[in-house]
Coordinates of C-alpha atoms and ligand atoms in Angstrom, one line a residue:
X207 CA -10.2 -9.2 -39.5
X208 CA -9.2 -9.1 -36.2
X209 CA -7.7 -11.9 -34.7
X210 CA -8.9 -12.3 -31.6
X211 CA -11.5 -10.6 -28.6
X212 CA -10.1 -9.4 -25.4
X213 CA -11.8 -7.7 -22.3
X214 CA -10.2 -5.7 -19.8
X215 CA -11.7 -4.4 -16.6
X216 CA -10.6 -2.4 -13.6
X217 CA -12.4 -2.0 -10.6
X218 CA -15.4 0.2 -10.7
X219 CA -14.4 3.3 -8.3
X220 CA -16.5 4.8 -5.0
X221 CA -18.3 8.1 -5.8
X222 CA -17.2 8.8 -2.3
X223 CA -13.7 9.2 -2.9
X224 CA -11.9 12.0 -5.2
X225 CA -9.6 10.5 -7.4
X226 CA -6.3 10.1 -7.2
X227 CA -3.0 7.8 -8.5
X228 CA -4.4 4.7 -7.2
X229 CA -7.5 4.9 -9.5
X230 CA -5.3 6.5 -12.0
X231 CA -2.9 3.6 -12.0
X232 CA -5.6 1.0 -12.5
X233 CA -6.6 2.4 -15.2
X234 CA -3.7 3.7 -17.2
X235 CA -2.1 0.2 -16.9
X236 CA -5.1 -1.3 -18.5
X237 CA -5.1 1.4 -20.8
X238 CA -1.9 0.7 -22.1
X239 CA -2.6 -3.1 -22.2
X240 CA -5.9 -2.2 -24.5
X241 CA -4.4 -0.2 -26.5
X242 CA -1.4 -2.6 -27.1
X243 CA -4.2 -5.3 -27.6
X244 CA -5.7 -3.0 -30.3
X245 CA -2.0 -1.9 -32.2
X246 CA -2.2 -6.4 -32.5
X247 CA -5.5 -5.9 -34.8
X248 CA -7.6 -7.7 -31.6
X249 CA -10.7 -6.2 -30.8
X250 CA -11.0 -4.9 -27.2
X251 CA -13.5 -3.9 -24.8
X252 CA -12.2 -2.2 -21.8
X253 CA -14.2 -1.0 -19.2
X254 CA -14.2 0.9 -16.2
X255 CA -16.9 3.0 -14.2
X256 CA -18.1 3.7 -11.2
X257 CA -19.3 2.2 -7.9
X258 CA -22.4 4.7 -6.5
X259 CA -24.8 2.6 -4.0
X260 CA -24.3 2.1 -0.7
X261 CA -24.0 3.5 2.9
X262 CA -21.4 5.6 2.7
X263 CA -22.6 7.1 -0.6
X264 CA -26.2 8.0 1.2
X265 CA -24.0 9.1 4.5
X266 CA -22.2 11.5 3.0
X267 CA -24.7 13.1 0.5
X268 CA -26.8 13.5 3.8
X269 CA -23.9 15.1 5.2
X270 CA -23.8 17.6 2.4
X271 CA -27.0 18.1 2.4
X272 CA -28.1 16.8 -1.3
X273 CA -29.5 13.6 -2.8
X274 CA -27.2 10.4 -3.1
X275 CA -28.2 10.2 -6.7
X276 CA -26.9 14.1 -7.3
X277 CA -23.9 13.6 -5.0
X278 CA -23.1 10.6 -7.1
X279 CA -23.6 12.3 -10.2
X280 CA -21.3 14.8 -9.4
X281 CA -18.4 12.5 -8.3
X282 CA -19.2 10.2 -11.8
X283 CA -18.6 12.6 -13.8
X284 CA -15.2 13.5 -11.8
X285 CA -14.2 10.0 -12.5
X286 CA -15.3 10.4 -16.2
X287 CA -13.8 14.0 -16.7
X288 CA -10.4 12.4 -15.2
X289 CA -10.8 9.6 -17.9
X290 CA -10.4 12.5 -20.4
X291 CA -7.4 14.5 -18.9
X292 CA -5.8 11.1 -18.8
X293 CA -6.5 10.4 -22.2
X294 CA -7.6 6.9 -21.2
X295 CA -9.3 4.9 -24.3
X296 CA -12.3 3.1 -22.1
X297 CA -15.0 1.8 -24.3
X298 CA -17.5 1.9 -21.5
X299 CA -18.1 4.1 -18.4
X300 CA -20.6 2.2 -16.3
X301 CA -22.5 3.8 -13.3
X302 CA -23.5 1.3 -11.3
X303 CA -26.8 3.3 -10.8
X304 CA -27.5 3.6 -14.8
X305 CA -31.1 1.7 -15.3
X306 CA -29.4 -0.8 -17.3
X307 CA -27.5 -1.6 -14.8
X308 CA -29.9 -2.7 -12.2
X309 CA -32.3 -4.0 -13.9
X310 CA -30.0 -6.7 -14.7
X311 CA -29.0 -7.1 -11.1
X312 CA -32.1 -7.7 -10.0
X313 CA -32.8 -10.4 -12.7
X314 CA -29.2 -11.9 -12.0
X315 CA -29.8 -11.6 -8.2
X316 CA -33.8 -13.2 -9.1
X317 CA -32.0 -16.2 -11.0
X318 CA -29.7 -17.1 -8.0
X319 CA -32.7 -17.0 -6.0
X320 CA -34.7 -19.9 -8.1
X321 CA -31.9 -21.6 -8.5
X322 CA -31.5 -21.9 -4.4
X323 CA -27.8 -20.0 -4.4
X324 CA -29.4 -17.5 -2.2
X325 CA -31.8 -17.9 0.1
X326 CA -33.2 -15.7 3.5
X327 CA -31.5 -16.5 6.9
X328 CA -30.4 -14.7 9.5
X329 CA -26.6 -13.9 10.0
X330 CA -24.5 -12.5 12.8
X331 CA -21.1 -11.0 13.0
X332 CA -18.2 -8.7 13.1
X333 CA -19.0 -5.5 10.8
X334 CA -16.8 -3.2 9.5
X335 CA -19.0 -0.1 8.9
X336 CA -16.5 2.1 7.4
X337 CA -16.1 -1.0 4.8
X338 CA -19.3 -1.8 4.5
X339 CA -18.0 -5.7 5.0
X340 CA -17.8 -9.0 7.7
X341 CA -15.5 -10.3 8.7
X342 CA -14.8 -14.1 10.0
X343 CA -14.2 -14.8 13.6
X344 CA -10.6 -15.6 12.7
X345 CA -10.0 -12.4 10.5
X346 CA -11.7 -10.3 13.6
X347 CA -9.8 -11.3 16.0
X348 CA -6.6 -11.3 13.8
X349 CA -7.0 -7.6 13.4
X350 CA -8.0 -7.3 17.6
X351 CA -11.7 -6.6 16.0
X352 CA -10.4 -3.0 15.0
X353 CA -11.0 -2.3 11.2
X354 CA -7.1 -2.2 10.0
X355 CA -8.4 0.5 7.1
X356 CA -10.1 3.1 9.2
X357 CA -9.0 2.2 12.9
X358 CA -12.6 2.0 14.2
X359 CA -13.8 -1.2 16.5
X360 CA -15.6 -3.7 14.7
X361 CA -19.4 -3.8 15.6
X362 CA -21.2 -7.0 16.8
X363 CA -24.2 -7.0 14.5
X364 CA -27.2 -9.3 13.4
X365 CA -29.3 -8.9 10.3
X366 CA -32.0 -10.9 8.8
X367 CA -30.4 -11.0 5.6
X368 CA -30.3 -12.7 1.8
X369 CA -27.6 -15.1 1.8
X370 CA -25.7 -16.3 -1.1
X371 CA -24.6 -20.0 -0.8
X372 CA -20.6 -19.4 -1.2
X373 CA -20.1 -22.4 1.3
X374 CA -21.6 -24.7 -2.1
X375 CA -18.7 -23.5 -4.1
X376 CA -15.9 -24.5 -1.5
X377 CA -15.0 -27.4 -3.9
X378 CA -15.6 -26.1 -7.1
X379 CA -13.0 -22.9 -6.2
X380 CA -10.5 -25.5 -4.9
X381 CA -10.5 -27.4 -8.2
X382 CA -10.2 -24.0 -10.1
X383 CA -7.1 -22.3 -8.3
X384 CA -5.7 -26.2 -8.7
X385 CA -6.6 -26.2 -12.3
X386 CA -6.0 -23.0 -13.0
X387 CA -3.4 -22.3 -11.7
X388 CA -2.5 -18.2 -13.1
X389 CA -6.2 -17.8 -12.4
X390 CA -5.3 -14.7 -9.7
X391 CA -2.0 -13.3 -10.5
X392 CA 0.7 -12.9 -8.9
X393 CA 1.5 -16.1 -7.5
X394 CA 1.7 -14.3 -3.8
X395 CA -1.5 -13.1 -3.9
X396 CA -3.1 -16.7 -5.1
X397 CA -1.4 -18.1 -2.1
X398 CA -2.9 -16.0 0.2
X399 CA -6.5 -16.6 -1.2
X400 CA -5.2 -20.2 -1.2
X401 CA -4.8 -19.5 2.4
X402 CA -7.6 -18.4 3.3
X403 CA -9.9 -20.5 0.7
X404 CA -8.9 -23.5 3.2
X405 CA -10.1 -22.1 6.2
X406 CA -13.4 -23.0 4.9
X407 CA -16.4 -20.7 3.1
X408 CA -19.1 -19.9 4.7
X409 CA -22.4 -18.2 3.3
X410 CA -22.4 -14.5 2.9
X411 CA -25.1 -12.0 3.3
X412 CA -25.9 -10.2 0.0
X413 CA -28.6 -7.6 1.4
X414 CA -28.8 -4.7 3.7
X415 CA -32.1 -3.4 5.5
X416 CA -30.2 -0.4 7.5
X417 CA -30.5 1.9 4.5
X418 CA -32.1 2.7 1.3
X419 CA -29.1 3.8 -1.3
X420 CA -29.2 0.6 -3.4
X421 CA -30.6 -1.6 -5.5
X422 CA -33.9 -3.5 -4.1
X423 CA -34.1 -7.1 -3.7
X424 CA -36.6 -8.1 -5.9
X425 CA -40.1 -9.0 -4.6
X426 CA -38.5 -7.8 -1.1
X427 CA -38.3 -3.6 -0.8
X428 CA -37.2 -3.6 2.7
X429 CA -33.7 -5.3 1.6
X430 CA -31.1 -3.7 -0.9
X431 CA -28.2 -6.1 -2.2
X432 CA -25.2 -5.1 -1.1
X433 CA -22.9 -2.9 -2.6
X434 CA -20.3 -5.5 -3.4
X435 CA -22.9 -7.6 -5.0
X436 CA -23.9 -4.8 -7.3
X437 CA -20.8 -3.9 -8.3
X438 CA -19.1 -7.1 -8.7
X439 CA -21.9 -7.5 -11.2
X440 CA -20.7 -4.4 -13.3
X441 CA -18.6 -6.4 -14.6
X442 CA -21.4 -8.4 -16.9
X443 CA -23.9 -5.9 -17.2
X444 CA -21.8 -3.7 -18.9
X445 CA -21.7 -6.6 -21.9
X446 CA -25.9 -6.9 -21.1
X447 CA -25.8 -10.6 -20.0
X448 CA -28.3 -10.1 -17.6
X449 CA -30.9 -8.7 -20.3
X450 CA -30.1 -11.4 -23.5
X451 CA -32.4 -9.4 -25.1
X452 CA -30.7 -5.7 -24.5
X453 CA -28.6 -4.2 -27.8
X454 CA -25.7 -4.4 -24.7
X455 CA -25.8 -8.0 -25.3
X456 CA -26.2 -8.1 -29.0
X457 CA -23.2 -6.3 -29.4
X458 CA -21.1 -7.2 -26.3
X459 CA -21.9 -10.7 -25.6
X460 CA -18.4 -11.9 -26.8
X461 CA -16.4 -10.1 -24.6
X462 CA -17.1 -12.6 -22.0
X463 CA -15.2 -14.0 -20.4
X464 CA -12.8 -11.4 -19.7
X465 CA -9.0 -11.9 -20.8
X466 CA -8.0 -9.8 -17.4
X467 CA -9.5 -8.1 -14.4
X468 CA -7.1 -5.8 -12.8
X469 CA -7.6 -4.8 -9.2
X470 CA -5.8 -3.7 -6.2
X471 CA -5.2 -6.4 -3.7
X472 CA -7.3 -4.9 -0.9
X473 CA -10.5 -6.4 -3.0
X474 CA -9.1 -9.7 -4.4
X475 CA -11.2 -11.6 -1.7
X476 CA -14.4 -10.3 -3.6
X477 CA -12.7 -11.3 -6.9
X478 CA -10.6 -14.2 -6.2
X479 CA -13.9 -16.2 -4.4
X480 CA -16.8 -14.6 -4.7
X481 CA -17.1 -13.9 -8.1
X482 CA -16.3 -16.9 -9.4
X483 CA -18.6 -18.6 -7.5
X484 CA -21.4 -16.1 -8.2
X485 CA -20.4 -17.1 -11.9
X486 CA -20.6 -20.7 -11.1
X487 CA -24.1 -20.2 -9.5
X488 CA -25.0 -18.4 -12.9
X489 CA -23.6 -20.9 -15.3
X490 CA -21.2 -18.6 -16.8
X491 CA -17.5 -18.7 -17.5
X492 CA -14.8 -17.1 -15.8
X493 CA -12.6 -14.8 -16.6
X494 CA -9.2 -16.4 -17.5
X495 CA -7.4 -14.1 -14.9
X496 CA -8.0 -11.7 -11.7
X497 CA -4.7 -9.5 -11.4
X498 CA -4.4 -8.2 -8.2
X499 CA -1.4 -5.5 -8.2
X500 CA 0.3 -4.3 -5.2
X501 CA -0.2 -0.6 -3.9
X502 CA 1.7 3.0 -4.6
X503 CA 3.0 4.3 -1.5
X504 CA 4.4 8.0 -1.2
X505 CA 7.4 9.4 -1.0
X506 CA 8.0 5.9 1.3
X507 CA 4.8 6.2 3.2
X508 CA 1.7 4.4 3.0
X509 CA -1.0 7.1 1.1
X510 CA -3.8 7.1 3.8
X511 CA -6.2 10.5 4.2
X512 CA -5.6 10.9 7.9
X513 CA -1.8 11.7 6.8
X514 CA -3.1 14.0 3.9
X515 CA -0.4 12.2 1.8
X516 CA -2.5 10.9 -1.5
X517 CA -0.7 11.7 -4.8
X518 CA -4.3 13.1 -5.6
X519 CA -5.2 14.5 -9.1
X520 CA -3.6 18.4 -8.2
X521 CA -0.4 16.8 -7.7
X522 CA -0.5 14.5 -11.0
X523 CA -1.5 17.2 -13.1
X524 CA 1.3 18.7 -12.4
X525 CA 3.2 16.3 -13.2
X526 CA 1.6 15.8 -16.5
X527 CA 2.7 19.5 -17.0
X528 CA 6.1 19.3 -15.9
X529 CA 6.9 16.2 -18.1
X530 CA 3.6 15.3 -19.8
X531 CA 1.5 12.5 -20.3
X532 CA 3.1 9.9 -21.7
X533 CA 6.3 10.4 -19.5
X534 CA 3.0 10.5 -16.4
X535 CA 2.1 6.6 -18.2
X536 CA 6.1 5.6 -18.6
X537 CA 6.4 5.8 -14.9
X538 CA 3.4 4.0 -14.1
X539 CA 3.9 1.6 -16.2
X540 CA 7.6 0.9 -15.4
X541 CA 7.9 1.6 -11.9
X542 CA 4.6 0.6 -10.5
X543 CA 3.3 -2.1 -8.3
X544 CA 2.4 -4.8 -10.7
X545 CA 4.0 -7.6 -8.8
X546 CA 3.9 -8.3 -5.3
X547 CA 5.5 -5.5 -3.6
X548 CA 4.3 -2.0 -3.0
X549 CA 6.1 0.9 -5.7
X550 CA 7.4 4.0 -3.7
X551 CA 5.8 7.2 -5.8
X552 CA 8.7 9.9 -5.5
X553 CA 9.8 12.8 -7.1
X554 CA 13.0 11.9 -7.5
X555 CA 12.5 8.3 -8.8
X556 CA 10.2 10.0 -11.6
X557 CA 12.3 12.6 -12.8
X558 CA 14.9 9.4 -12.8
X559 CA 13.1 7.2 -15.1
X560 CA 12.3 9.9 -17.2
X561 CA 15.4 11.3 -17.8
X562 CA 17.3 8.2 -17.8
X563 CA 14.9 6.1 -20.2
X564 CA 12.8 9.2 -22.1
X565 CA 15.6 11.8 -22.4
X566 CA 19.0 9.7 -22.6
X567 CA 17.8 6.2 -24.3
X568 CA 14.3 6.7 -26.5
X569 CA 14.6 10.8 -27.1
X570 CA 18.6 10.9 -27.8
X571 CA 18.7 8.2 -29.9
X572 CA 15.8 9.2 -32.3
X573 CA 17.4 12.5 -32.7
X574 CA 20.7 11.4 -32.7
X575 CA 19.7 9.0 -35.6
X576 CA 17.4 11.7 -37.7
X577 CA 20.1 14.1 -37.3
X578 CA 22.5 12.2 -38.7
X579 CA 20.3 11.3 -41.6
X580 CA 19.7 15.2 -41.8
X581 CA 23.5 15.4 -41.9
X582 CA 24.7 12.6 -43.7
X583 CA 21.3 11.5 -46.0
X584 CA 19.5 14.7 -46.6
X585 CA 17.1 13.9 -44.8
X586 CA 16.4 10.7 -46.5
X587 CA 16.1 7.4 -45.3
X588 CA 19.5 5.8 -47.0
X589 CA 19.7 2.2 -48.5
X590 CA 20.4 -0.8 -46.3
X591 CA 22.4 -2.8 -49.2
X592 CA 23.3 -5.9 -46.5
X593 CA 26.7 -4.8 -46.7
X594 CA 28.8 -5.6 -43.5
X595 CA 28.3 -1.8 -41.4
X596 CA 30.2 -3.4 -38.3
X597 CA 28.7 -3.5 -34.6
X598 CA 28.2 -7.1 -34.7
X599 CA 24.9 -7.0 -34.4
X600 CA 22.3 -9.1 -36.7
X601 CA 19.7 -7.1 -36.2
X602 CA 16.9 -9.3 -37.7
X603 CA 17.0 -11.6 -35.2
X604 CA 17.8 -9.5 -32.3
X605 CA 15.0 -7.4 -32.9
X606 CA 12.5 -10.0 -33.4
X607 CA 13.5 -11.9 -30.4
X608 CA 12.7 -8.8 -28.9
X609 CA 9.8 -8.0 -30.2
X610 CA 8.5 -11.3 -29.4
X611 CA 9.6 -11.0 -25.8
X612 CA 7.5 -7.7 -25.8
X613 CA 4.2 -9.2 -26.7
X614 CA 4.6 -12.3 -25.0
X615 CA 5.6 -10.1 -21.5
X616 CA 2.5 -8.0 -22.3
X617 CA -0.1 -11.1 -22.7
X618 CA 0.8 -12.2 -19.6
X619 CA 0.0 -8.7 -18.2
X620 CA 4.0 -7.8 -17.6
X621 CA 4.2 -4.2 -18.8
X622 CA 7.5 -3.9 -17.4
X623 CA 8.8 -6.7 -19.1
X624 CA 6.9 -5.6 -22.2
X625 CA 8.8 -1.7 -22.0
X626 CA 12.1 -2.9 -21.0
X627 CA 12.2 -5.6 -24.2
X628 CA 11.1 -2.1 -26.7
X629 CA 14.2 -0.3 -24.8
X630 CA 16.5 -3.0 -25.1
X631 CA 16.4 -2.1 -28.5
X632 CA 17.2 1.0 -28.5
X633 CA 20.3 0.9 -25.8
X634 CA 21.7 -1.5 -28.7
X635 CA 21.2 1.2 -31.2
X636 CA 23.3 3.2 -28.8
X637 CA 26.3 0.9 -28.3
X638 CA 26.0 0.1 -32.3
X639 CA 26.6 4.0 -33.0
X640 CA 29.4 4.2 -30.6
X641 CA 30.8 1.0 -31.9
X642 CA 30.1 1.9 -35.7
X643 CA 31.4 5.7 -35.2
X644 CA 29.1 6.7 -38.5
X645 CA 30.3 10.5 -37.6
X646 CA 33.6 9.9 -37.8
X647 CA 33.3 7.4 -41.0
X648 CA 31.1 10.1 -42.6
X649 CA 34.0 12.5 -43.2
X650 CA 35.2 10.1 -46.0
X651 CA 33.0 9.7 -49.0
X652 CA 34.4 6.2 -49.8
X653 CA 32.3 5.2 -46.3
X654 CA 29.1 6.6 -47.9
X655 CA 27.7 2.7 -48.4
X656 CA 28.3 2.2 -44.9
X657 CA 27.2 4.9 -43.0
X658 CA 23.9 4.8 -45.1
X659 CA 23.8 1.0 -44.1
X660 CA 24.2 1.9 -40.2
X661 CA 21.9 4.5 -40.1
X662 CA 19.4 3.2 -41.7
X663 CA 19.7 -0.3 -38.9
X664 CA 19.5 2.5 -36.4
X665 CA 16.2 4.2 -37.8
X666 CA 14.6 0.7 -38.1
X667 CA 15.4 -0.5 -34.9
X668 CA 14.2 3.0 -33.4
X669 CA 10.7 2.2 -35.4
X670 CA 10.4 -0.9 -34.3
X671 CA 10.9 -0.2 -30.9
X672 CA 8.9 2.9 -30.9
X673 CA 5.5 0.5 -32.1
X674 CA 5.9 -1.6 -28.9
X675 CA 6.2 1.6 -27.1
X676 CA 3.0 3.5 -28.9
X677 CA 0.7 2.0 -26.0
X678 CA 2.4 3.7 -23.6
X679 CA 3.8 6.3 -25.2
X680 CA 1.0 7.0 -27.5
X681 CA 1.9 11.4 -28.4
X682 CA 5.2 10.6 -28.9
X683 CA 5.5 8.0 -31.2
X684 CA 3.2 9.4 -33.1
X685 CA 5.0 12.9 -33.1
X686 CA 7.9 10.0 -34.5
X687 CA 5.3 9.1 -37.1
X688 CA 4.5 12.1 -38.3
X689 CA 8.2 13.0 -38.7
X690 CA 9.6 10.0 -40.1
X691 CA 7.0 9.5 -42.4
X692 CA 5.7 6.3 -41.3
X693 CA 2.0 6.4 -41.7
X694 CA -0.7 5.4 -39.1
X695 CA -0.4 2.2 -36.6
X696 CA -1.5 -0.9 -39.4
X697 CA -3.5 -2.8 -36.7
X698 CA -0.9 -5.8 -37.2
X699 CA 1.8 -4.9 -34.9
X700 CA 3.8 -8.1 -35.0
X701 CA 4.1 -7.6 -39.0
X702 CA 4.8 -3.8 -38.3
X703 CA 7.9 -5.1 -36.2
X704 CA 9.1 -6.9 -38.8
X705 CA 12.9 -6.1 -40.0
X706 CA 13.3 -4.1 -43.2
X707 CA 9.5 -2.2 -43.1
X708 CA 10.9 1.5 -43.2
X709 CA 11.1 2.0 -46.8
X710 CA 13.8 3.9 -48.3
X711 CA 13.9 7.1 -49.8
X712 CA 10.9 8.1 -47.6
X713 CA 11.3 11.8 -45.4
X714 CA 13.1 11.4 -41.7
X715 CA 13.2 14.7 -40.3
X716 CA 14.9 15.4 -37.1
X717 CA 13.0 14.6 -34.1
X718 CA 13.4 16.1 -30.0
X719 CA 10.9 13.7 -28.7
X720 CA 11.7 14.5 -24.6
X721 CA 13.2 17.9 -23.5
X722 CA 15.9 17.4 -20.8
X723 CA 14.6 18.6 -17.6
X724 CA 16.4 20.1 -14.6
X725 CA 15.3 18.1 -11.2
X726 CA 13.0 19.3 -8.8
X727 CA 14.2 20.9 -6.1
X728 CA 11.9 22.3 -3.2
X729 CA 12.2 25.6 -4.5
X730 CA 11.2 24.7 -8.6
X731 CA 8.5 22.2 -7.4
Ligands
MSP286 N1 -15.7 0.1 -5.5 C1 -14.8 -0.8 -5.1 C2 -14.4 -1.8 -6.2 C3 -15.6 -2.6 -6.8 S1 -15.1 -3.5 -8.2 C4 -16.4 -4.5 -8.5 C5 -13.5 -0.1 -4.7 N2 -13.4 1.2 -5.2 S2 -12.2 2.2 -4.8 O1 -12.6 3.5 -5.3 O2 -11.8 2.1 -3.5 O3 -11.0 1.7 -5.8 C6 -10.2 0.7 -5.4 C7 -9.1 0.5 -6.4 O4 -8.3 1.7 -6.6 C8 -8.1 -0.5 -6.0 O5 -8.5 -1.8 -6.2 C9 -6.9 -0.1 -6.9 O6 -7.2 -0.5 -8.2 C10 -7.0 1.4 -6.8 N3 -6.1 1.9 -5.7 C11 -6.6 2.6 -4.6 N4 -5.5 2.9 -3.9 C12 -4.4 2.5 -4.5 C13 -3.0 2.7 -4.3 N5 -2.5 3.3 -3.2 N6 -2.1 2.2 -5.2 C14 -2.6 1.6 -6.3 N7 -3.9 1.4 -6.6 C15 -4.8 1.6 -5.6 O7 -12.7 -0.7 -4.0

């Protein structure tokens, strides 16, 4: 039975853009978390999708000459075909212009129109056309009323527009972020909506007339809702709560709320206040967390398009070549911008991490360990008969402290933290064969007890550490699997981590899990 329900979502991506590491990154990290989630025994829905109304959609599909709807098509399935290379376990792909979709915006948008959360009126201010958004007087003349994303000046405009009531919900958002208080993680980034939350909230328009490429306001088919609206609402039609009577909601409904929704910070505004209080206006929960990670710059610049600088999808593929996948989803994971500070993306910093972690720490300790057992054991996992094997190390509790640390650092979303607790294992499997010398104990048979007794705490603690690394690492540790004869993942990781599981007697052949790889110069790139 599994223990408990957890939903993870990453932003829905534009159909405008090609991908590239940033959604990559998004998604992998929730990847890993889901998967992690799953290796527990919880059951998981993880979403992502893709974002397809909206000006820019319908301006560049006129540029091109084709429909907005074949345009986005196209640039879906991208998205989706990129899901695949990745290997990326998403239960749901959702377009934002699937049927489903909007016909439970419109009812969602219909109910916030009964209830009074939005209403017509008429609204002037500072656009930013290239991101489709306002901006407040303050935040306009912060930026010298020049967008800060694409270096155009802001526009002066005035629409008769659907309004949703955000200024109502000024209160009930204080008394969340006050309550709540890992309700957008990290802490930097729930100061700065903090920040700006006291500034005051004023009403926000929800519809657009200037163009067509969106979903219609109901009862009003000159206005479309805006993109952000429609999309931020992805989020709940994916689970069919805007159609109780769907098969979506029969079979999704307890995924909400959602355990965590991971974005980049450039969009936590939208996350962090207005959808909460479009939740509040609906009468539904909110998700226990809005993680806003920080962003991958390259090679120590900001990734923009006028530089031409974007890790794009050629560039990560062949990376994914060079080293593979999982060494691709190691890096991520470990070096990326989960916290508050952007990550530099270099070639030098991954061929460090993988060499140092993957080739010297994981990959030479497993086949260091199964060789010796080839050596020493036959091949056979020896008997740990509790005898003293030297190292000082009681390796009961030190791997269950760190296995513990592991899941604890991955429920609160700290993959790092999670990663590094898995290796610490193994660097003590390390110092325990240098300390233990089993090679050199091995020449005399009257050590056999012992050396059996050693290796078999190393090829334990390699299991163990290699289930808390099968989320991230997923190939290899089941190329481990496979060779060591441990069967599929049970669905119960914490059990599966416990001391003494790798029976004895059972087949350990000798495993190269990470070839050693020369670095990169200009010339081998
Ligand atoms: N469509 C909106 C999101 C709507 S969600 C209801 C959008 N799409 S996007 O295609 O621009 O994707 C933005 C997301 O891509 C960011 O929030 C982040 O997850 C990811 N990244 C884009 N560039 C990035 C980096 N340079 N580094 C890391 N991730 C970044 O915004």
């Amino acid at each position: 039975m599994p223990s408990a329900t957890r939903t993870i979502t990453t932003p829905i991506y534009y159909v405008n853009d090609r991908p590239h590491i940033g959604h990559v990154y998004t998604t992998t990290i929730c990847d890993v978390w889901a998967r992690f989630m799953r290796l527990m025994g919880d059951d998981v829905f993880f979403l992502t999708g893709t974002d397809e109304h909206g000006q820019k959609v319908e301006q560049s599909a006129q540029a091109k000459g084709v429909t907005p709807q074949a345009l986005a098509d196209e640039n879906s399935a991208e998205f989706r075909r990129v899901m695949g290379m990745f290997d990326l376990t998403n239960d749901e792909f959702i377009r934002t212009t699937d049927p489903r979709h909007e016909s439970q915006v419109q009812s969602l948008v219909k109910r916030l129109m009964d209830s009074g959360d939005v209403y017509l009126g008429t609204f002037e201010g500072w656009y930013d056309a290239g991101q489709e958004e306002y901006y407040t007087e303050t935040k306009a003349r912060e930026v010298g009323h020049v967008s800060p994303i694409s270096g155009q000046p802001l526009e002066r405009a005035t629409e008769e527009n659907y309004y949703f009531r955000l200024s109502h919900f000024q209160d009930r958002l204080e008394a969340l972020f006050a309550e709540q208080p890992d309700f957008v993680c990290p802490e930097a980034r729930r100061n700065e909506v903090l920040g700006r939350l006291r500034e005051g909230l004023q009403d926000v328009p929800i519809s657009r007339t200037n163009f067509a490429w969106g979903i219609g306001v109901p009862d009003s088919p000159d206005h479309v809702i805006y993109v952000w609206i429609d999309a931020l609402f992805n989020y709940i039609t994916a689970l069919g709560m805007g159609a109780p009577e769907s098969d979506w909601f029969a079979t999704r409904k307890q995924y909400w709320p959602a355990t965590v929704q991971v974005i980049g910070k450039e969009i936590l505004w939208f996350h962090a206040v207005i959808w909460p209080a479009l939740l509040m206006a609906l009468g539904l929960p909110l998700p226990k967390c809005v993680y806003a990670h920080s962003f991958w710059i390259s090679e120590g610049q900001k990734m923009s398009k006028s530089l031409g600088n974007f890790i794009d999808l050629e560039q990560l593929t062949q990376y994914i070549d060079r080293y593979g996948r999982d060494a691709l989803r190691y890096f991520l994971a470990t070096q990326g911008p989960l916290g508050a500070t952007d990550s530099d993306f270099s070639r030098s910093q991954f061929h460090e991490t993988y060499t140092t972690d993957l080739v010297n720490t994981l990959g030479n300790c497993a086949s260091r360990t199964s060789a010796m057992i080839g050596k020493y054991c036959e091949g056979i996992c020896p008997t740990d008969t509790g005898a003293c094997a030297g190292g000082g190390v009681e390796w009961a509790t030190f791997t269950e402290d760190q296995v513990n640390q592991s899941i604890a650092s991955m429920e609160r979303f700290d993959l790092a933290g999670s990663i590094a607790a898995a290796m610490s294992i193994v660097r003590q499997v390390d110092a325990f064969i240098n300390d233990t010398a089993p090679f050199k104990l091995a020449k005399d048979p009257a050590h056999t007890e012992t050396v059996g007794n050693i290796l078999y705490r190393c090829a334990e603690a390699v299991r163990i550490a290699a289930c808390l690394l099968e989320a991230v690492i997923p190939e290899h540790v089941s190329q481990l699997r496979e060779a060591w004869s441990l069967g599929d993942p049970s669905g119960e990781l914490r059990t599966e981590c416990q001391w003494g599981r790798l029976p004895t007697g059972s087949k350990i052949d000798k495993v190269a899990l990470f070839p050693r790889l020369e670095a990169e110069t200009a010339s081998n790139a």
